[in-house]
C-alpha atoms as a PDB file:
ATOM      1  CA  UNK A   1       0.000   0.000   0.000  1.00  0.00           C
ATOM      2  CA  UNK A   2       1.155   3.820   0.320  1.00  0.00           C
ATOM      3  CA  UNK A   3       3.059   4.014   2.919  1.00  0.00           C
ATOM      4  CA  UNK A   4       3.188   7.907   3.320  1.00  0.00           C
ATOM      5  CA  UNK A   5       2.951   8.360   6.795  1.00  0.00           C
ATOM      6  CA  UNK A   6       2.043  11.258   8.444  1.00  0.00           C
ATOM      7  CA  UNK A   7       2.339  11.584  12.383  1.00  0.00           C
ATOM      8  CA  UNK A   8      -1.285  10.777  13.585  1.00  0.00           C
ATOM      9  CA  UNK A   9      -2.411  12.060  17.224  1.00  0.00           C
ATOM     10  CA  UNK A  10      -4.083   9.851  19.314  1.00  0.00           C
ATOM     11  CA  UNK A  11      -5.197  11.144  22.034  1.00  0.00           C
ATOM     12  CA  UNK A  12      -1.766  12.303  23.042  1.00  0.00           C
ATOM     13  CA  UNK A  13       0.033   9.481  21.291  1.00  0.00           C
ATOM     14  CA  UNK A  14       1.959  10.501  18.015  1.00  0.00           C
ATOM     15  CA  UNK A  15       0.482   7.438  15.990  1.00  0.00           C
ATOM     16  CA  UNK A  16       1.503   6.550  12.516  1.00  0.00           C
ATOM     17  CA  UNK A  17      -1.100   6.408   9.927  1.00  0.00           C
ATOM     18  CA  UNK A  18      -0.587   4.249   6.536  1.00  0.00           C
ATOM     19  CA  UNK A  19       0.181   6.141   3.423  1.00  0.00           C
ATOM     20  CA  UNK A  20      -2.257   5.674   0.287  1.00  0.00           C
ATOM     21  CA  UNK A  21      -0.907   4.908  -2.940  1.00  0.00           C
ATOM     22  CA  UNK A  22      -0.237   0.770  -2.579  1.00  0.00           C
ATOM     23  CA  UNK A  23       1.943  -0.475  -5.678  1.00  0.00           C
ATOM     24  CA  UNK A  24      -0.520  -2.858  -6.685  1.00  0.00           C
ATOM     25  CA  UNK A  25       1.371  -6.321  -8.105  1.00  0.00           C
ATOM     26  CA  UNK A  26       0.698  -5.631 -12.137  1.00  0.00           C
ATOM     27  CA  UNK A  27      -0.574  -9.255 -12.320  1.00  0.00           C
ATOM     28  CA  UNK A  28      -2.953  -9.007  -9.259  1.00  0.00           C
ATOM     29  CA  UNK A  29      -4.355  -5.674 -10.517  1.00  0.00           C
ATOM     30  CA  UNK A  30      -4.936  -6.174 -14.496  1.00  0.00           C
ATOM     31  CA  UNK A  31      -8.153  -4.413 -13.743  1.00  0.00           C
ATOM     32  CA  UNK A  32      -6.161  -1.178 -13.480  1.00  0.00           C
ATOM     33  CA  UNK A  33      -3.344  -2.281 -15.848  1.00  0.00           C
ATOM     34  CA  UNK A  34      -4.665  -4.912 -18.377  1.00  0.00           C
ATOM     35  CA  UNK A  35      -1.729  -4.696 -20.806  1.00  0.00           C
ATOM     36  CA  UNK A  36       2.044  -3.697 -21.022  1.00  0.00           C
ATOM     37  CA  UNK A  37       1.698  -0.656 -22.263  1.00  0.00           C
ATOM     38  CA  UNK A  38      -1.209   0.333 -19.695  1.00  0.00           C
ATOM     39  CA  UNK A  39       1.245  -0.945 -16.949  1.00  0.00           C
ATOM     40  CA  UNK A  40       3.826   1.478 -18.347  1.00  0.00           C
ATOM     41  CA  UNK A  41       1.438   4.889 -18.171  1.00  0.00           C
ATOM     42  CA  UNK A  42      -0.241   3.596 -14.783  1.00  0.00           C
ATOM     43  CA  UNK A  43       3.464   3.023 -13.405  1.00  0.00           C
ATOM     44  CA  UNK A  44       4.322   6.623 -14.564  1.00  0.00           C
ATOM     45  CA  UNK A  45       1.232   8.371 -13.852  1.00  0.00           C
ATOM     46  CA  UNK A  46       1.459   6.910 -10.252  1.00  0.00           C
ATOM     47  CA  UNK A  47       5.049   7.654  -9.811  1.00  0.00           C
ATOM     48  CA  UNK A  48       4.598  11.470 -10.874  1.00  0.00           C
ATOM     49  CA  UNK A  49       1.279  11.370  -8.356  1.00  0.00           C
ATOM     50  CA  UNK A  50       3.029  10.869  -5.325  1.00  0.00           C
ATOM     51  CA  UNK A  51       5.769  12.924  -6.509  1.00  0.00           C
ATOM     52  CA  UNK A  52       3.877  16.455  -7.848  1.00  0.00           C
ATOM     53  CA  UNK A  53       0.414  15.950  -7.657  1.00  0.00           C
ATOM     54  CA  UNK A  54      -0.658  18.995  -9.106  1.00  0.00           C
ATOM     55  CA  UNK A  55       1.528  17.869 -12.525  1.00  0.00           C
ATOM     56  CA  UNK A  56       0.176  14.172 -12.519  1.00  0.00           C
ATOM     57  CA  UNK A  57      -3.569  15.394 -12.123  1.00  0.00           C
ATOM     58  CA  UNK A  58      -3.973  16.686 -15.331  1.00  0.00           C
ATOM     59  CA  UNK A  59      -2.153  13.952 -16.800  1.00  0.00           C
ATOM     60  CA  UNK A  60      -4.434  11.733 -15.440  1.00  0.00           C
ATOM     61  CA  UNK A  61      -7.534  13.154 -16.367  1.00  0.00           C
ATOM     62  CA  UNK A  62      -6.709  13.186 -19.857  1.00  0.00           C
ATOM     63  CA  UNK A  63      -5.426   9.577 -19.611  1.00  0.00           C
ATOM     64  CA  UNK A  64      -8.693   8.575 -18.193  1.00  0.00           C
ATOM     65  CA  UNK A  65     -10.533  10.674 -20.712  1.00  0.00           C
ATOM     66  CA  UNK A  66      -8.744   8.850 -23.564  1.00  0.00           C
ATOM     67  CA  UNK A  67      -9.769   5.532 -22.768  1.00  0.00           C
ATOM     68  CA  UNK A  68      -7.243   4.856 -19.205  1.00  0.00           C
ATOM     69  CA  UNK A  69     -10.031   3.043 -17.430  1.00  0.00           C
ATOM     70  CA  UNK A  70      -9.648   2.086 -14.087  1.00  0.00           C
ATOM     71  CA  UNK A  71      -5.772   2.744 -14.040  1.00  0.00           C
ATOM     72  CA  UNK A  72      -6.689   6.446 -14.931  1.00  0.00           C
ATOM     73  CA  UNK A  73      -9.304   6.895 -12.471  1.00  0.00           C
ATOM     74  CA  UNK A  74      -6.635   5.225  -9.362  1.00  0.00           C
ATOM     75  CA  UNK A  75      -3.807   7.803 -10.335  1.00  0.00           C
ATOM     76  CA  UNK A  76      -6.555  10.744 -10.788  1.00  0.00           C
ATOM     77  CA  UNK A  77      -7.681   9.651  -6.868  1.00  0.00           C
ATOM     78  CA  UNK A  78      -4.043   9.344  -5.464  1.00  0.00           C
ATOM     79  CA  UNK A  79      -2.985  12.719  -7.182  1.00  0.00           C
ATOM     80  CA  UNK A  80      -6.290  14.519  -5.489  1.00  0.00           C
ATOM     81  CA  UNK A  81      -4.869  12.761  -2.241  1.00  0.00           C
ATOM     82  CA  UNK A  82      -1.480  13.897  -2.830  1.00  0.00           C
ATOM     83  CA  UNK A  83      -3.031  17.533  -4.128  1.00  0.00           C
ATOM     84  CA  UNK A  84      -4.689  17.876  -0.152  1.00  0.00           C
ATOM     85  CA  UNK A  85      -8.142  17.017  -1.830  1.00  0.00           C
ATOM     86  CA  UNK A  86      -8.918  13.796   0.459  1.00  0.00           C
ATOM     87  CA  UNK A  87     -12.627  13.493   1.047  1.00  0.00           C
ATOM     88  CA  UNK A  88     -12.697  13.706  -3.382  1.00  0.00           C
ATOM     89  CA  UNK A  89      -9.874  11.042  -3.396  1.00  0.00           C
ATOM     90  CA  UNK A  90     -11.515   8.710  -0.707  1.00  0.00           C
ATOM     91  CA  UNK A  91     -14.739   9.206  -2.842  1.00  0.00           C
ATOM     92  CA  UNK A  92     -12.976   8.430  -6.528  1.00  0.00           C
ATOM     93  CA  UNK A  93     -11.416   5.332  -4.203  1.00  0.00           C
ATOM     94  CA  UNK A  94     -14.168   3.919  -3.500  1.00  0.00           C
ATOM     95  CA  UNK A  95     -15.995   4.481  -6.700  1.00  0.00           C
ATOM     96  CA  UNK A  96     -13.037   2.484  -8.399  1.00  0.00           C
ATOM     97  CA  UNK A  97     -14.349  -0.716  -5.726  1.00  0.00           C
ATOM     98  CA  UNK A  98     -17.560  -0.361  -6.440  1.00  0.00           C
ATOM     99  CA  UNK A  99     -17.231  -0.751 -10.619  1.00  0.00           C
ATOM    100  CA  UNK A 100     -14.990  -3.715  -9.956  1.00  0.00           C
ATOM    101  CA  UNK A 101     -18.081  -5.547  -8.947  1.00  0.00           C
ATOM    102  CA  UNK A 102     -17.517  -8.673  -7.265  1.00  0.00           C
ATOM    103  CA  UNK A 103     -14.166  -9.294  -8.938  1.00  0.00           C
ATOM    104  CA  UNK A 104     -10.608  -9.139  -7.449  1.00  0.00           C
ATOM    105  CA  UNK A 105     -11.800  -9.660  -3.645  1.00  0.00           C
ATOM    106  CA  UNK A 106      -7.841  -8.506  -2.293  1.00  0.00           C
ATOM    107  CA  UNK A 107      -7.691  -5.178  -5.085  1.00  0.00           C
ATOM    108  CA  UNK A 108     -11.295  -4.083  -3.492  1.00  0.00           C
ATOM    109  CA  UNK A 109      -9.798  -4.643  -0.037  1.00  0.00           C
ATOM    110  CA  UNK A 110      -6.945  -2.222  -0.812  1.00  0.00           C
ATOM    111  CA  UNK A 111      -9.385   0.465  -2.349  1.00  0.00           C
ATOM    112  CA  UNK A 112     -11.688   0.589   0.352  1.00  0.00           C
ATOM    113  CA  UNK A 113      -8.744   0.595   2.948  1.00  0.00           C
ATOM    114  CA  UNK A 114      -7.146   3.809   1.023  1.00  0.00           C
ATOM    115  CA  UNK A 115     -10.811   5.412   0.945  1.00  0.00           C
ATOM    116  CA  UNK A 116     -10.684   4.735   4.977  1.00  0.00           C
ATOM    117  CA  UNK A 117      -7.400   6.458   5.233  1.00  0.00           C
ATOM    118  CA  UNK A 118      -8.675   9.100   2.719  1.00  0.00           C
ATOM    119  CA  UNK A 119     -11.493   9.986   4.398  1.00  0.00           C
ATOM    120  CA  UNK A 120      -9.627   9.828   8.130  1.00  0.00           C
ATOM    121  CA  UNK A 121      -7.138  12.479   6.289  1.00  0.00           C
ATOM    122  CA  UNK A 122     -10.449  15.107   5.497  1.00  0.00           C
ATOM    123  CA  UNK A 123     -11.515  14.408   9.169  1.00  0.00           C
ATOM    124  CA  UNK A 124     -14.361  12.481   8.201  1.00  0.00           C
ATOM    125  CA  UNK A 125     -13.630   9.556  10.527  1.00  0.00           C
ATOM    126  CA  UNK A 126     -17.238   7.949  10.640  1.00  0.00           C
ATOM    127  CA  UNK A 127     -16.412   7.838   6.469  1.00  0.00           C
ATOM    128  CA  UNK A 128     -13.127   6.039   7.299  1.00  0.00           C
ATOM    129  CA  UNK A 129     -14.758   3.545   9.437  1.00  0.00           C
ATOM    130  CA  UNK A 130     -17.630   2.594   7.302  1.00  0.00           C
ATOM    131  CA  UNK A 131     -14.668   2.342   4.265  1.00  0.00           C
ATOM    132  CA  UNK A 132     -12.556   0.311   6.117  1.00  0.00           C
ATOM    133  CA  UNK A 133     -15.519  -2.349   7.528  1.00  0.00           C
ATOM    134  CA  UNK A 134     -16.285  -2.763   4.146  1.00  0.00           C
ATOM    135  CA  UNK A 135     -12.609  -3.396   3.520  1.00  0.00           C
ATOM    136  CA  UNK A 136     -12.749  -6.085   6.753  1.00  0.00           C
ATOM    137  CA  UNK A 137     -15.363  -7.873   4.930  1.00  0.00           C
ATOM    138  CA  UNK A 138     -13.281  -8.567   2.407  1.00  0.00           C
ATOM    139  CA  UNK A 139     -10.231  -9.287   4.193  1.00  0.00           C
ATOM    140  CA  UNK A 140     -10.456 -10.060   7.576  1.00  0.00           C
ATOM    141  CA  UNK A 141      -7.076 -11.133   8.145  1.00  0.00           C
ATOM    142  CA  UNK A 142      -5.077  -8.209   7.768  1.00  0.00           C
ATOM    143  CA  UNK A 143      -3.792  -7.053  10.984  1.00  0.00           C
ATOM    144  CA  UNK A 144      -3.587  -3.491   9.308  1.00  0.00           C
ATOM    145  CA  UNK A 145      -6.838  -3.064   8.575  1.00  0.00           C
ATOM    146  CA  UNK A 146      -7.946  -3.272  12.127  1.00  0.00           C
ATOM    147  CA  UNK A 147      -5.794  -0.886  13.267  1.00  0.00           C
ATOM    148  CA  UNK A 148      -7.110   1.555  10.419  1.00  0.00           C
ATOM    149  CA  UNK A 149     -10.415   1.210  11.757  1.00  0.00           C
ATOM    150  CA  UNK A 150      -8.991   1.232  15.252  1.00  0.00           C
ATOM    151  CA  UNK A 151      -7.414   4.613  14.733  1.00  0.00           C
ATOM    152  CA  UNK A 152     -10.885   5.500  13.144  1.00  0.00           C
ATOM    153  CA  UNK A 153     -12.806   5.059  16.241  1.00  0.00           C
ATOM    154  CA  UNK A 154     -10.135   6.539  18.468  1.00  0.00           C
ATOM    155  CA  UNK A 155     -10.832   9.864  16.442  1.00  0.00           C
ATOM    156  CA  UNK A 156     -14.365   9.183  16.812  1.00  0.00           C
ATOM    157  CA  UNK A 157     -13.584   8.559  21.089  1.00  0.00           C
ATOM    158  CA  UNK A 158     -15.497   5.157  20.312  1.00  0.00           C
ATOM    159  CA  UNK A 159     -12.710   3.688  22.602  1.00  0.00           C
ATOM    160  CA  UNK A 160     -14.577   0.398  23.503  1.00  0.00           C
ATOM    161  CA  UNK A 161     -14.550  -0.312  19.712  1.00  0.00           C
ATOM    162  CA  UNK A 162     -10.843   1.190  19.268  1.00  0.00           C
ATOM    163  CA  UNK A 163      -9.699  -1.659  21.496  1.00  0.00           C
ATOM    164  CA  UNK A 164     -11.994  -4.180  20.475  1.00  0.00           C
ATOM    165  CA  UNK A 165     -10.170  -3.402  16.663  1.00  0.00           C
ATOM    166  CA  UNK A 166      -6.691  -3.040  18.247  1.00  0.00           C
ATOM    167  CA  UNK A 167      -7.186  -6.664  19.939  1.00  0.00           C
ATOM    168  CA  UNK A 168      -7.898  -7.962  16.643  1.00  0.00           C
ATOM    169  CA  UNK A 169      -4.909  -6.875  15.275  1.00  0.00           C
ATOM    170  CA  UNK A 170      -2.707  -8.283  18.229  1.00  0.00           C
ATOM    171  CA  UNK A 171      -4.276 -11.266  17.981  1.00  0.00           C
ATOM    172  CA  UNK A 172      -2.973 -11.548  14.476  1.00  0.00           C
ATOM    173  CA  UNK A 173      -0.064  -9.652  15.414  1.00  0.00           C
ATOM    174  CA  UNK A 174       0.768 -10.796  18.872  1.00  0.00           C
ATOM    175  CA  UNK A 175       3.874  -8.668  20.004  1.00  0.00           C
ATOM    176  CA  UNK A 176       3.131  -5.428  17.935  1.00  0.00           C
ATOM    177  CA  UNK A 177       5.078  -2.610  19.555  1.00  0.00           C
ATOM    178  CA  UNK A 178       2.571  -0.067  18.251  1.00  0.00           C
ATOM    179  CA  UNK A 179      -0.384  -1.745  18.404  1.00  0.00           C
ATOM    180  CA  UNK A 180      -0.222  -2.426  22.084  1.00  0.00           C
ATOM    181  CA  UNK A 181       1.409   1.177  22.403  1.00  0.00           C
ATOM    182  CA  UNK A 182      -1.991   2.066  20.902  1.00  0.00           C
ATOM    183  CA  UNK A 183      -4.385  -0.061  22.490  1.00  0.00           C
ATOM    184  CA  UNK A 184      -2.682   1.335  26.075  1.00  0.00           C
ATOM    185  CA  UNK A 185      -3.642   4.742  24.799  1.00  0.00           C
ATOM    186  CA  UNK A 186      -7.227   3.855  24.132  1.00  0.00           C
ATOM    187  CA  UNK A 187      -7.557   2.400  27.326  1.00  0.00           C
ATOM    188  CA  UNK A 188      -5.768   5.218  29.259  1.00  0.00           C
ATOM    189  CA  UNK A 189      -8.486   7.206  27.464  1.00  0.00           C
ATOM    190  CA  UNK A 190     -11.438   4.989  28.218  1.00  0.00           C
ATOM    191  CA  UNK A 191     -10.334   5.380  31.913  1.00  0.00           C
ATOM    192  CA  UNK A 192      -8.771   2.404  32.447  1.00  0.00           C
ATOM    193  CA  UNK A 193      -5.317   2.930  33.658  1.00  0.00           C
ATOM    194  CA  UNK A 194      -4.586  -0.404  34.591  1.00  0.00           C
ATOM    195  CA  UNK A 195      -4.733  -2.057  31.392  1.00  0.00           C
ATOM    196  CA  UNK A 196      -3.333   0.853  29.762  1.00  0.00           C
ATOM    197  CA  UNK A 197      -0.166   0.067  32.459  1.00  0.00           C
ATOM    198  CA  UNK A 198      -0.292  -3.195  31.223  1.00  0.00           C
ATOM    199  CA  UNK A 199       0.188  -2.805  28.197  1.00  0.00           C
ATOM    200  CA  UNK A 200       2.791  -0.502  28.146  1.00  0.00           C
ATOM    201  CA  UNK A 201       4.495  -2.929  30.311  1.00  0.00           C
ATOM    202  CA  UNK A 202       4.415  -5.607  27.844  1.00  0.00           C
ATOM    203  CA  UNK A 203       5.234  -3.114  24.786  1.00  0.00           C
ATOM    204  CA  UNK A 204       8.540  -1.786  26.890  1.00  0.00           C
ATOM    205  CA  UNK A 205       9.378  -5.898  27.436  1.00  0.00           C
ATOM    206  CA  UNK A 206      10.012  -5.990  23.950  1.00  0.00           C
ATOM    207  CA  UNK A 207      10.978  -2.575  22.953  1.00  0.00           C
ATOM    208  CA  UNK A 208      12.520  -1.305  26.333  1.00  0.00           C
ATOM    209  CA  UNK A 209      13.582   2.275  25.008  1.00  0.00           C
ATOM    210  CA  UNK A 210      10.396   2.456  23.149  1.00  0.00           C
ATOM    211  CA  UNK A 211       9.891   6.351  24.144  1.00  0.00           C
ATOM    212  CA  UNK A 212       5.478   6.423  23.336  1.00  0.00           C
ATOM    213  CA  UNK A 213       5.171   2.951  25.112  1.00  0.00           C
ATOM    214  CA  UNK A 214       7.246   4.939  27.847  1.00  0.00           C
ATOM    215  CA  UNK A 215       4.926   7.979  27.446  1.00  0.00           C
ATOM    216  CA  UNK A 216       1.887   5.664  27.780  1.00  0.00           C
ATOM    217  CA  UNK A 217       3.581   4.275  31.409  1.00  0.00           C
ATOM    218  CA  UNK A 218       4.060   7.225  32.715  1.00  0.00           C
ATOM    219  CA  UNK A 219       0.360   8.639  31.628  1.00  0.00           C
ATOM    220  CA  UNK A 220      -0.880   5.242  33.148  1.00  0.00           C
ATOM    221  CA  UNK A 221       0.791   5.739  36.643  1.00  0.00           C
ATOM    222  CA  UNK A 222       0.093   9.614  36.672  1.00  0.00           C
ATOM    223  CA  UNK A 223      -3.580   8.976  36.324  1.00  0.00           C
ATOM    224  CA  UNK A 224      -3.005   6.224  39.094  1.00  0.00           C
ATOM    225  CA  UNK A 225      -1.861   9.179  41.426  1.00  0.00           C
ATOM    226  CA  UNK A 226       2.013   7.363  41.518  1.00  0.00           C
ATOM    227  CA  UNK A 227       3.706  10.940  40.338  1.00  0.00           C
ATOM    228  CA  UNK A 228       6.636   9.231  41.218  1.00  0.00           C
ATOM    229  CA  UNK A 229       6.679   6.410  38.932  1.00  0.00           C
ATOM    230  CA  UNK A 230       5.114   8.310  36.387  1.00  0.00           C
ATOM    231  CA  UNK A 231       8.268  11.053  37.164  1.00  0.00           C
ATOM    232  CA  UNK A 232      11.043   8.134  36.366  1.00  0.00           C
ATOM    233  CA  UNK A 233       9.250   7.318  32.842  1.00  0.00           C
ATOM    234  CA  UNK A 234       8.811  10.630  31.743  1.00  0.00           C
ATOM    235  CA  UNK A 235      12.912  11.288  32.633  1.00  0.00           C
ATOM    236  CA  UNK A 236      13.795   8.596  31.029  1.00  0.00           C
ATOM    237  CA  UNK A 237      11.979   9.584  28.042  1.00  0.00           C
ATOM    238  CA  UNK A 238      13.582  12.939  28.155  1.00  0.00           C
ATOM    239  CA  UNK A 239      17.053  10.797  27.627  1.00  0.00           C
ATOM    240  CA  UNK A 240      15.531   9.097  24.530  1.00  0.00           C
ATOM    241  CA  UNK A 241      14.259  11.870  22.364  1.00  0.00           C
ATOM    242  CA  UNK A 242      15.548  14.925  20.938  1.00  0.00           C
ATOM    243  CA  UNK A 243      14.599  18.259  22.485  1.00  0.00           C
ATOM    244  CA  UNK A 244      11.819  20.182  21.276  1.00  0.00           C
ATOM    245  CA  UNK A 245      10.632  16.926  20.038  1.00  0.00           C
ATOM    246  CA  UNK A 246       6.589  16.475  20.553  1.00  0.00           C
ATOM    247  CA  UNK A 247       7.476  13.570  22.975  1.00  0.00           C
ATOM    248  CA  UNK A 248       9.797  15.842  25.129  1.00  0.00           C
ATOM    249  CA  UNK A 249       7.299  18.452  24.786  1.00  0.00           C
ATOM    250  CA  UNK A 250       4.577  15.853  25.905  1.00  0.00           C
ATOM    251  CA  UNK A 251       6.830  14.194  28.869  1.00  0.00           C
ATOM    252  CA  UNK A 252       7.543  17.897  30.424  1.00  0.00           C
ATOM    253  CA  UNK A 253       4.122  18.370  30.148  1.00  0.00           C
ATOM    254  CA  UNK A 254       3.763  15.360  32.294  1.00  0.00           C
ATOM    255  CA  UNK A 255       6.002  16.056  34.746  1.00  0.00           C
ATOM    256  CA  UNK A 256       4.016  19.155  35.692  1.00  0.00           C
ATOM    257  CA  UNK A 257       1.603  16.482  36.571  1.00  0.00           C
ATOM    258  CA  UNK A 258      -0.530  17.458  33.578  1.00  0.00           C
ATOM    259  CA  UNK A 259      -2.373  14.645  31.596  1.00  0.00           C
ATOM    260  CA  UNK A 260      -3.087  14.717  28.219  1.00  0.00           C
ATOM    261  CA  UNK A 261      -7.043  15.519  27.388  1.00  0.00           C
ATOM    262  CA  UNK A 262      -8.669  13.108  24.836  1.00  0.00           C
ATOM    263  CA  UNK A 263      -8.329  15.371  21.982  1.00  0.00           C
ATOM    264  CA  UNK A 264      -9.726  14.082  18.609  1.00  0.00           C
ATOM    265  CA  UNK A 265      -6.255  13.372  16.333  1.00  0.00           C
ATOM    266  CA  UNK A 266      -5.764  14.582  12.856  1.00  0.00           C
ATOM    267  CA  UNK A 267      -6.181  12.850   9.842  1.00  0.00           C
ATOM    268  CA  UNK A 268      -3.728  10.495   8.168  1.00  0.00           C
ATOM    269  CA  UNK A 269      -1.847  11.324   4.889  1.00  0.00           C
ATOM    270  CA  UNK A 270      -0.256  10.231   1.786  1.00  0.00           C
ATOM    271  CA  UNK A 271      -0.318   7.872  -0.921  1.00  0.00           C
ATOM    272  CA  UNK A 272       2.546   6.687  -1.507  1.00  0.00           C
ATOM    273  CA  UNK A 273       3.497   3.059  -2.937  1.00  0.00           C
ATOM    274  CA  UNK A 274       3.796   0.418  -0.300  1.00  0.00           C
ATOM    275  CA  UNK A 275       1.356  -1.529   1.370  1.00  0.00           C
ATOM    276  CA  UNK A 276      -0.850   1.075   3.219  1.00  0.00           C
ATOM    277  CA  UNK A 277      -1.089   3.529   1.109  1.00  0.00           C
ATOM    278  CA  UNK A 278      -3.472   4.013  -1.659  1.00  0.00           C
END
């Protein structure tokens, strides 16, 4: 998928959120490539997308209205998402599903996931979720998805379902740094500072300099009154990350004994051409 990643508040956690422009395997997607010479222009047209939008947009519209089909139409969507246009891109994505039918179950998957991610970008998150549950249906093993939809409901403070997705993906995904770095956010936030402790815990047992599972400690002891603890894990962090950073800002924060309010995170960005990106 894209992997354009763009840092992704949850909450107070800096979470990352896939990228949209997936480079689609030419012999899984001959829907949107169906010959050599198609697979050429779609290559190029999404290559100049993710690169300058504003150039491959108009390139793409004249590709699709000379004939480019659904190739066209993909690189018109990622250059709108590239462009900042991401409610029209998420919209063109999952237009794209929809005229596939009931053909090429995994390609549909991947369009509705970079509609979810579109849509989460233009800070329509109840978009993104109903996007991404379509994309679910269709592929219910992909630990990714879940935590799209996850991330969803976490802007939408729907934490019960935010951790219901997030266990999903760690059960396909057992020792998932981020996941359970997330999933200990979402339960810090649902008022639940044990389990968010936990699972901090078991994030810093695999990653033990892992400064946001070390953020998500110390917010889970500082909401159990232990300023103390939560004053060792927000040093430590301070040793970890680079001044000025939004973690250092975020662990002197805590040390005032301030903790974070359940603000509703930005969207996600960019298309890009790995797997979680459209």
């Amino acid at each position: 998928m894209f992997l354009a990643r763009k840092a992704l508040l949850i909450l107070a956690l800096a979470a990352p959120m896939p990228a949209l422009a997936q480079q689609f395997d030419p012999l899984a997607t001959s829907p949107l490539a169906p010959t050599p010479d198609h697979l050429r222009r779609y290559t190029d047209c999404m290559a100049l997308a993710r690169k300058e939008p504003l150039k491959a947009l108009p390139v793409a519209e004249k590709w699709k209205a000379e004939g480019g089909g659904l190739g066209a139409r993909h690189c018109v969507a990622l250059a709108m998402f590239e462009a900042g246009k991401p409610g029209q891109a998420a919209a063109q994505f999952e237009a794209i599903a929809r005229d596939l039918g009931q053909e090429r179950p995994g390609l549909r998957a991947e369009l509705w996931a970079q509609a979810g991610q579109a849509w989460l970008e233009a800070g329509q998150a109840e978009n993104a979720a109903s996007a991404q549950s379509q994309a679910l249906e269709l592929k219910s093993q992909d630990a990714d998805l879940w935590v799209d939809r996850g991330l969803s409901y976490a802007a939408m403070r729907a934490w019960p379902r935010a951790i219901s997705d997030f266990d999903h993906a760690l059960t396909l995904r057992a020792n998932d740094v981020e996941v359970l770095v997330l999933r200990a956010a979402a339960w810090r936030n649902a008022g639940d500072s044990a389990k968010a402790l936990a699972d901090a815990d078991r994030a810093l047992k695999i990653a033990p300099d892992h400064s946001e599972a070390l953020l998500e400690r110390a917010f889970a002891f500082l909401a159990r009154g232990d300023k103390a603890g939560a004053d060792i894990a927000f040093s430590r962090v301070l040793k970890l990350v680079p001044p000025g950073s939004d973690a250092a800002k975020r662990a002197q924060a805590g040390l005032r004994g301030e903790l974070p309010g359940a603000e509703k995170p930005p969207a996600a960005s960019g298309p890009g051409n790995e797997k979680k990106k459209p």
